[in-house]
mmCIF file of C-alpha atoms and ligand atoms in Angstrom:
data_model
loop_
_atom_site.group_PDB
_atom_site.id
_atom_site.type_symbol
_atom_site.label_atom_id
_atom_site.label_comp_id
_atom_site.label_asym_id
_atom_site.label_seq_id
_atom_site.Cartn_x
_atom_site.Cartn_y
_atom_site.Cartn_z
ATOM 1 C CA MET A 17 -24.958 -11.886 -1.144
ATOM 2 C CA SER A 18 -25.210 -15.721 -2.022
ATOM 3 C CA ARG A 19 -24.112 -18.136 0.369
ATOM 4 C CA SER A 20 -21.389 -19.528 -0.851
ATOM 5 C CA GLU A 21 -20.709 -15.263 -1.724
ATOM 6 C CA TYR A 22 -20.333 -14.673 2.299
ATOM 7 C CA GLU A 23 -18.871 -17.256 3.161
ATOM 8 C CA GLU A 24 -15.930 -16.383 1.126
ATOM 9 C CA LEU A 25 -16.217 -12.688 2.383
ATOM 10 C CA ARG A 26 -15.724 -14.285 6.187
ATOM 11 C CA ALA A 27 -13.023 -16.167 5.461
ATOM 12 C CA ALA A 28 -10.853 -14.053 3.538
ATOM 13 C CA PHE A 29 -12.151 -11.300 6.867
ATOM 14 C CA THR A 30 -10.965 -13.928 9.080
ATOM 15 C CA ALA A 31 -7.108 -14.342 7.582
ATOM 16 C CA ALA A 32 -7.131 -10.777 7.320
ATOM 17 C CA VAL A 33 -8.186 -9.915 10.297
ATOM 18 C CA SER A 34 -5.784 -12.905 12.006
ATOM 19 C CA HIS A 35 -2.609 -11.237 9.830
ATOM 20 C CA GLU A 36 -3.177 -7.370 10.532
ATOM 21 C CA LEU A 37 -3.365 -8.543 14.563
ATOM 22 C CA ARG A 38 0.102 -10.159 14.309
ATOM 23 C CA THR A 39 1.619 -6.463 13.110
ATOM 24 C CA PRO A 40 0.853 -3.516 15.655
ATOM 25 C CA LEU A 41 2.322 -6.253 18.593
ATOM 26 C CA ALA A 42 5.200 -6.765 16.483
ATOM 27 C CA ARG A 43 5.606 -2.184 16.100
ATOM 28 C CA LEU A 44 5.043 -1.693 19.870
ATOM 29 C CA LEU A 45 7.422 -4.110 21.319
ATOM 30 C CA ALA A 46 10.181 -2.842 18.630
ATOM 31 C CA LEU A 47 8.634 1.082 19.899
ATOM 32 C CA LEU A 48 8.523 -0.052 23.896
ATOM 33 C CA GLU A 49 12.677 -0.964 23.831
ATOM 34 C CA SER A 50 13.710 1.877 21.792
ATOM 35 C CA ALA A 51 11.817 4.139 24.444
ATOM 36 C CA GLU A 52 14.033 2.239 26.950
ATOM 37 C CA LEU A 53 17.634 2.972 25.496
ATOM 38 C CA PRO A 54 19.325 5.674 26.572
ATOM 39 C CA GLY A 55 18.894 9.115 24.952
ATOM 40 C CA ALA A 56 15.331 8.791 23.111
ATOM 41 C CA ASP A 57 13.297 10.636 22.030
ATOM 42 C CA GLN A 58 10.057 8.714 24.514
ATOM 43 C CA PRO A 59 7.615 12.033 23.863
ATOM 44 C CA ALA A 60 7.469 10.398 19.939
ATOM 45 C CA LEU A 61 7.906 6.909 20.302
ATOM 46 C CA LEU A 62 5.317 7.047 22.973
ATOM 47 C CA ALA A 63 3.013 8.503 19.888
ATOM 48 C CA GLN A 64 3.661 6.076 17.675
ATOM 49 C CA ALA A 65 2.726 3.450 20.290
ATOM 50 C CA ARG A 66 -0.019 4.894 20.690
ATOM 51 C CA ASP A 67 -0.937 4.858 17.688
ATOM 52 C CA GLU A 68 0.060 1.509 17.102
ATOM 53 C CA VAL A 69 -2.556 1.083 20.719
ATOM 54 C CA GLU A 70 -5.560 2.266 17.545
ATOM 55 C CA GLU A 71 -5.121 0.710 15.426
ATOM 56 C CA MET A 72 -5.581 -2.742 17.357
ATOM 57 C CA THR A 73 -8.617 -1.086 18.596
ATOM 58 C CA GLU A 74 -9.743 -0.818 15.408
ATOM 59 C CA LEU A 75 -9.167 -4.481 14.985
ATOM 60 C CA VAL A 76 -10.293 -6.193 18.381
ATOM 61 C CA ASP A 77 -13.919 -3.909 17.172
ATOM 62 C CA ASP A 78 -13.493 -5.770 13.586
ATOM 63 C CA ILE A 79 -13.445 -9.496 15.208
ATOM 64 C CA LEU A 80 -16.105 -8.164 16.997
ATOM 65 C CA PHE A 81 -18.306 -7.507 14.441
ATOM 66 C CA LEU A 82 -16.918 -10.565 12.681
ATOM 67 C CA SER A 83 -18.424 -12.828 15.243
ATOM 68 C CA GLU A 84 -21.414 -11.092 14.415
ATOM 69 C CA LEU A 85 -21.450 -11.274 10.538
ATOM 70 C CA GLU A 86 -21.049 -14.808 11.885
ATOM 71 C CA GLN A 87 -24.232 -15.171 13.927
ATOM 72 C CA GLY A 88 -26.132 -14.694 10.461
ATOM 73 C CA ARG A 89 -28.417 -12.758 9.263
ATOM 74 C CA GLU A 90 -30.892 -11.634 11.120
ATOM 75 C CA VAL A 91 -28.480 -10.063 13.863
ATOM 76 C CA VAL A 92 -27.140 -7.960 10.906
ATOM 77 C CA SER A 93 -30.340 -6.046 10.539
ATOM 78 C CA LEU A 94 -32.490 -6.796 13.803
ATOM 79 C CA GLY A 95 -33.199 -3.758 14.743
ATOM 80 C CA GLU A 96 -33.975 -0.061 13.896
ATOM 81 C CA THR A 97 -31.851 2.987 14.603
ATOM 82 C CA GLU A 98 -32.865 6.499 14.538
ATOM 83 C CA ALA A 99 -29.848 7.497 11.993
ATOM 84 C CA ALA A 100 -29.270 10.809 12.839
ATOM 85 C CA PRO A 101 -27.641 11.768 16.035
ATOM 86 C CA LEU A 102 -25.553 8.469 15.358
ATOM 87 C CA LEU A 103 -24.338 9.891 12.153
ATOM 88 C CA ARG A 104 -23.364 13.600 13.641
ATOM 89 C CA ALA A 105 -21.481 12.044 16.615
ATOM 90 C CA LEU A 106 -19.878 9.942 14.327
ATOM 91 C CA VAL A 107 -19.574 13.217 11.914
ATOM 92 C CA ASP A 108 -17.473 14.818 14.964
ATOM 93 C CA GLU A 109 -15.436 12.759 16.070
ATOM 94 C CA LYS A 110 -13.808 12.628 12.133
ATOM 95 C CA LEU A 111 -13.516 16.757 12.300
ATOM 96 C CA GLU A 112 -10.655 16.108 13.912
ATOM 97 C CA ARG A 113 -8.857 13.883 11.517
ATOM 98 C CA ALA A 114 -10.142 15.582 8.370
ATOM 99 C CA GLU A 115 -8.858 19.079 8.824
ATOM 100 C CA LEU A 116 -5.763 16.940 9.559
ATOM 101 C CA ALA A 117 -5.561 15.546 5.837
ATOM 102 C CA GLY A 118 -7.751 18.689 4.794
ATOM 103 C CA ILE A 119 -10.839 17.922 3.908
ATOM 104 C CA ARG A 120 -13.715 19.493 5.098
ATOM 105 C CA LEU A 121 -17.224 17.480 6.493
ATOM 106 C CA GLU A 122 -20.317 18.239 6.437
ATOM 107 C CA ILE A 123 -23.715 17.064 7.553
ATOM 108 C CA GLN A 124 -27.147 17.601 5.593
ATOM 109 C CA ILE A 125 -30.115 15.542 7.532
ATOM 110 C CA GLU A 126 -34.478 15.951 6.002
ATOM 111 C CA ASP A 127 -35.214 14.356 8.909
ATOM 112 C CA GLU A 128 -33.470 14.033 12.121
ATOM 113 C CA GLU A 129 -36.435 11.247 12.492
ATOM 114 C CA LEU A 130 -35.454 8.706 10.026
ATOM 115 C CA LEU A 131 -35.393 5.021 10.434
ATOM 116 C CA VAL A 132 -32.672 2.603 9.400
ATOM 117 C CA PRO A 133 -33.009 -0.839 9.319
ATOM 118 C CA LEU A 134 -30.467 -1.872 10.753
ATOM 119 C CA ARG A 135 -28.317 -1.911 14.241
ATOM 120 C CA ARG A 136 -26.755 0.535 15.981
ATOM 121 C CA ARG A 137 -23.170 -1.146 15.703
ATOM 122 C CA MET A 138 -24.245 -1.666 12.264
ATOM 123 C CA LEU A 139 -25.050 1.147 10.741
ATOM 124 C CA ARG A 140 -21.996 2.660 12.299
ATOM 125 C CA THR A 141 -19.773 0.579 10.692
ATOM 126 C CA VAL A 142 -21.274 1.322 7.305
ATOM 127 C CA ALA A 143 -21.184 4.811 7.595
ATOM 128 C CA ASP A 144 -17.733 4.514 9.485
ATOM 129 C CA ASN A 145 -15.968 2.890 6.797
ATOM 130 C CA LEU A 146 -17.500 5.302 3.750
ATOM 131 C CA LEU A 147 -15.929 8.826 5.862
ATOM 132 C CA GLU A 148 -12.737 6.574 6.916
ATOM 133 C CA ASN A 149 -12.276 6.597 2.472
ATOM 134 C CA ALA A 150 -13.319 10.046 2.132
ATOM 135 C CA ILE A 151 -10.770 10.770 4.263
ATOM 136 C CA ARG A 152 -7.504 8.742 3.419
ATOM 137 C CA TYR A 153 -8.491 8.670 -0.223
ATOM 138 C CA ALA A 154 -10.030 12.562 -1.746
ATOM 139 C CA GLY A 155 -7.387 14.290 -1.341
ATOM 140 C CA GLU A 156 -6.442 17.985 0.277
ATOM 141 C CA GLY A 157 -9.000 20.707 -0.905
ATOM 142 C CA ALA A 158 -12.687 17.772 -0.652
ATOM 143 C CA THR A 159 -15.325 18.462 0.694
ATOM 144 C CA CYS A 160 -16.991 15.070 2.127
ATOM 145 C CA VAL A 161 -20.949 15.593 2.692
ATOM 146 C CA VAL A 162 -23.135 13.125 4.659
ATOM 147 C CA ALA A 163 -26.262 13.246 3.115
ATOM 148 C CA LEU A 164 -29.386 11.669 5.178
ATOM 149 C CA ARG A 165 -32.973 11.994 3.031
ATOM 150 C CA ARG A 166 -36.193 9.978 1.640
ATOM 151 C CA GLU A 167 -36.980 9.295 -1.234
ATOM 152 C CA ASP A 168 -39.356 7.101 -2.754
ATOM 153 C CA GLY A 169 -39.989 5.314 -0.461
ATOM 154 C CA GLU A 170 -36.136 4.685 0.065
ATOM 155 C CA VAL A 171 -33.912 5.652 2.793
ATOM 156 C CA VAL A 172 -30.787 6.988 1.727
ATOM 157 C CA LEU A 173 -27.604 7.874 3.538
ATOM 158 C CA GLU A 174 -24.825 9.026 0.369
ATOM 159 C CA VAL A 175 -21.633 9.668 1.693
ATOM 160 C CA SER A 176 -19.964 11.662 -1.121
ATOM 161 C CA ASP A 177 -16.652 13.657 -1.809
ATOM 162 C CA ASP A 178 -15.490 16.056 -4.356
ATOM 163 C CA GLY A 179 -11.559 14.957 -4.217
ATOM 164 C CA ALA A 180 -9.412 12.307 -6.880
ATOM 165 C CA GLY A 181 -12.200 9.945 -7.142
ATOM 166 C CA VAL A 182 -11.645 6.264 -9.084
ATOM 167 C CA PRO A 183 -10.899 5.707 -12.586
ATOM 168 C CA GLU A 184 -14.622 5.481 -14.216
ATOM 169 C CA GLU A 185 -14.894 1.543 -14.837
ATOM 170 C CA ASP A 186 -12.874 0.927 -11.720
ATOM 171 C CA ALA A 187 -16.536 2.538 -9.361
ATOM 172 C CA PRO A 188 -18.701 -0.528 -9.389
ATOM 173 C CA ARG A 189 -15.598 -3.116 -9.200
ATOM 174 C CA LEU A 190 -14.644 -1.273 -5.565
ATOM 175 C CA PHE A 191 -17.916 -3.562 -3.700
ATOM 176 C CA GLU A 192 -15.259 -6.123 -4.563
ATOM 177 C CA ARG A 193 -13.059 -8.446 -1.737
ATOM 178 C CA PHE A 194 -9.471 -7.136 -1.682
ATOM 179 C CA PHE A 195 -9.850 -3.965 -4.888
ATOM 180 C CA ARG A 196 -8.175 -1.318 -4.801
ATOM 181 C CA SER A 197 -7.924 0.849 -6.744
ATOM 182 C CA ASP A 198 -4.254 1.873 -8.051
ATOM 183 C CA ARG A 199 -3.525 5.530 -6.322
ATOM 184 C CA ALA A 200 -5.035 4.300 -3.576
ATOM 185 C CA ARG A 201 -1.903 1.377 -3.135
ATOM 186 C CA THR A 202 0.597 3.169 -0.253
ATOM 187 C CA THR A 203 -1.688 3.422 2.063
ATOM 188 C CA ARG A 204 -2.725 0.591 4.669
ATOM 189 C CA GLY A 205 -6.446 -1.131 3.943
ATOM 190 C CA SER A 206 -6.615 -4.300 2.812
ATOM 191 C CA GLY A 207 -10.501 -3.573 0.368
ATOM 192 C CA LEU A 208 -12.588 -4.924 2.299
ATOM 193 C CA GLY A 209 -14.530 -1.649 3.658
ATOM 194 C CA LEU A 210 -16.927 -1.573 1.225
ATOM 195 C CA ALA A 211 -17.075 -5.150 1.371
ATOM 196 C CA ILE A 212 -18.433 -5.541 3.853
ATOM 197 C CA VAL A 213 -20.825 -2.610 3.579
ATOM 198 C CA LYS A 214 -22.710 -4.068 0.463
ATOM 199 C CA HIS A 215 -22.600 -7.052 2.935
ATOM 200 C CA VAL A 216 -24.088 -5.510 5.411
ATOM 201 C CA VAL A 217 -26.721 -2.752 3.381
ATOM 202 C CA GLU A 218 -27.739 -5.546 0.991
ATOM 203 C CA THR A 219 -28.958 -7.974 4.439
ATOM 204 C CA ALA A 220 -31.104 -5.489 5.825
ATOM 205 C CA GLY A 221 -32.995 -5.756 1.901
ATOM 206 C CA GLY A 222 -30.890 -1.849 0.701
ATOM 207 C CA ASN A 223 -29.000 -1.707 -2.290
ATOM 208 C CA VAL A 224 -25.346 0.262 -2.659
ATOM 209 C CA GLU A 225 -23.821 1.847 -5.146
ATOM 210 C CA ALA A 226 -21.079 4.135 -6.494
ATOM 211 C CA ARG A 227 -20.500 6.772 -8.615
ATOM 212 C CA GLY A 228 -17.702 9.362 -9.725
ATOM 213 C CA SER A 229 -15.229 9.799 -11.936
ATOM 214 C CA SER A 230 -10.950 10.532 -11.593
ATOM 215 C CA GLY A 231 -11.117 14.094 -10.628
ATOM 216 C CA HIS A 232 -14.564 14.200 -9.895
ATOM 217 C CA GLY A 233 -14.885 13.284 -6.104
ATOM 218 C CA LEU A 234 -16.782 9.443 -5.269
ATOM 219 C CA ASP A 235 -20.937 9.724 -4.411
ATOM 220 C CA VAL A 236 -21.350 5.945 -2.570
ATOM 221 C CA ARG A 237 -25.557 5.711 -1.989
ATOM 222 C CA CYS A 238 -26.609 3.600 0.037
ATOM 223 C CA ALA A 239 -30.600 2.523 -0.103
ATOM 224 C CA PHE A 240 -32.537 0.723 2.372
ATOM 225 C CA PRO A 241 -36.390 0.059 2.494
ATOM 226 C CA ALA A 242 -38.081 2.463 4.607
ATOM 227 C CA ASP A 243 -41.099 1.042 5.884
ATOM 228 C CA GLY A 244 -44.311 3.091 6.696
HETATM 229 N N1 LIG B 329 -13.572 8.204 -1.518
HETATM 230 C C1 LIG B 329 -12.717 7.604 -1.760
HETATM 231 N N2 LIG B 329 -11.991 9.113 -2.720
HETATM 232 C C2 LIG B 329 -11.579 7.832 -3.677
HETATM 233 N N3 LIG B 329 -11.171 6.139 -3.651
HETATM 234 C C3 LIG B 329 -11.932 5.716 -2.738
HETATM 235 C C4 LIG B 329 -13.000 6.408 -1.637
HETATM 236 N N4 LIG B 329 -12.828 5.299 -1.092
HETATM 237 C C5 LIG B 329 -12.807 4.350 -1.291
HETATM 238 N N5 LIG B 329 -11.806 4.420 -2.707
HETATM 239 C C6 LIG B 329 -11.224 3.264 -3.266
HETATM 240 O O1 LIG B 329 -12.271 1.869 -3.508
HETATM 241 C C7 LIG B 329 -10.960 1.809 -2.534
HETATM 242 C C8 LIG B 329 -11.642 0.317 -2.478
HETATM 243 O O2 LIG B 329 -12.178 0.696 -0.792
HETATM 244 P P1 LIG B 329 -12.589 0.111 1.202
HETATM 245 O O3 LIG B 329 -13.206 0.848 2.250
HETATM 246 O O4 LIG B 329 -13.183 -1.153 0.890
HETATM 247 O O5 LIG B 329 -10.888 -1.112 1.373
HETATM 248 P P2 LIG B 329 -9.432 0.510 1.720
HETATM 249 O O6 LIG B 329 -9.879 1.388 1.947
HETATM 250 O O7 LIG B 329 -8.715 0.059 0.411
HETATM 251 O O8 LIG B 329 -9.227 -0.668 2.974
HETATM 252 P P3 LIG B 329 -10.157 -1.008 3.816
HETATM 253 O O9 LIG B 329 -11.594 -0.064 4.257
HETATM 254 O O10 LIG B 329 -10.220 -2.187 3.912
HETATM 255 O O11 LIG B 329 -9.248 -0.761 5.677
HETATM 256 C C9 LIG B 329 -9.971 2.346 -2.221
HETATM 257 O O12 LIG B 329 -9.040 1.363 -2.131
HETATM 258 C C10 LIG B 329 -9.968 3.620 -2.715
HETATM 259 O O13 LIG B 329 -8.648 3.253 -3.231
HETATM 260 MG MG1 LIG B 330 -11.569 1.423 3.518
#
């Protein structure tokens, strides 16, 4: 990613985050006001309020991530993380939500000690975006596999599902900022997740590609240089 593309990503990301920060706050206020009305269904309103707080928490995480991006290249790529425990914990965290969406999560780890050249938080950002997408878009009945293995001197992190997929011609465009494939337009999302994934993976000297077709799932493969 060139300097100006990077600046553009950062600007787009800032705009999206500031815009989205106002919305959950307004909804939260409205929910709390409704809960004070006589005869209000308080448990239901509180559950919705909790969802809004969770959404805001995610936004705050995004802002923290943004400030890391602003610190530039070294910070993002600095360090190495043993990926297996992080991936297992992340999958565990998502099991319940995946089940609600009718998605089965599997993890295939070739080597518990494989290192990925990213700091923990960056690796988490990558894996989290890919898993969230599978849960959001694959559709009921799909299986999502998170795989970690060594391949021709690279460390490969691959998240694939056998769900709804995207039209074949869309697959390379998924990494563009704000690009969302058609059927996703009704769901929440800014179309920045995969642009961020690409930025982070490439900053670490790796590359990422997506393959798939409508009805045959999506396969996102991140390959990192292995040093040793
Ligand atoms: N596993 C998947 N199956 C089907 N379509 C997918 C999958 N992952 C991504 N997509 C498509 O790629 C688009 C871009 O994904 P991306 O993660 O960049 O943005 P988003 O999920 O729409 O929003 P954000 O991640 O910023 O909340 C999605 O809108 C969706 O159309
Ligand atoms: Mg996404």
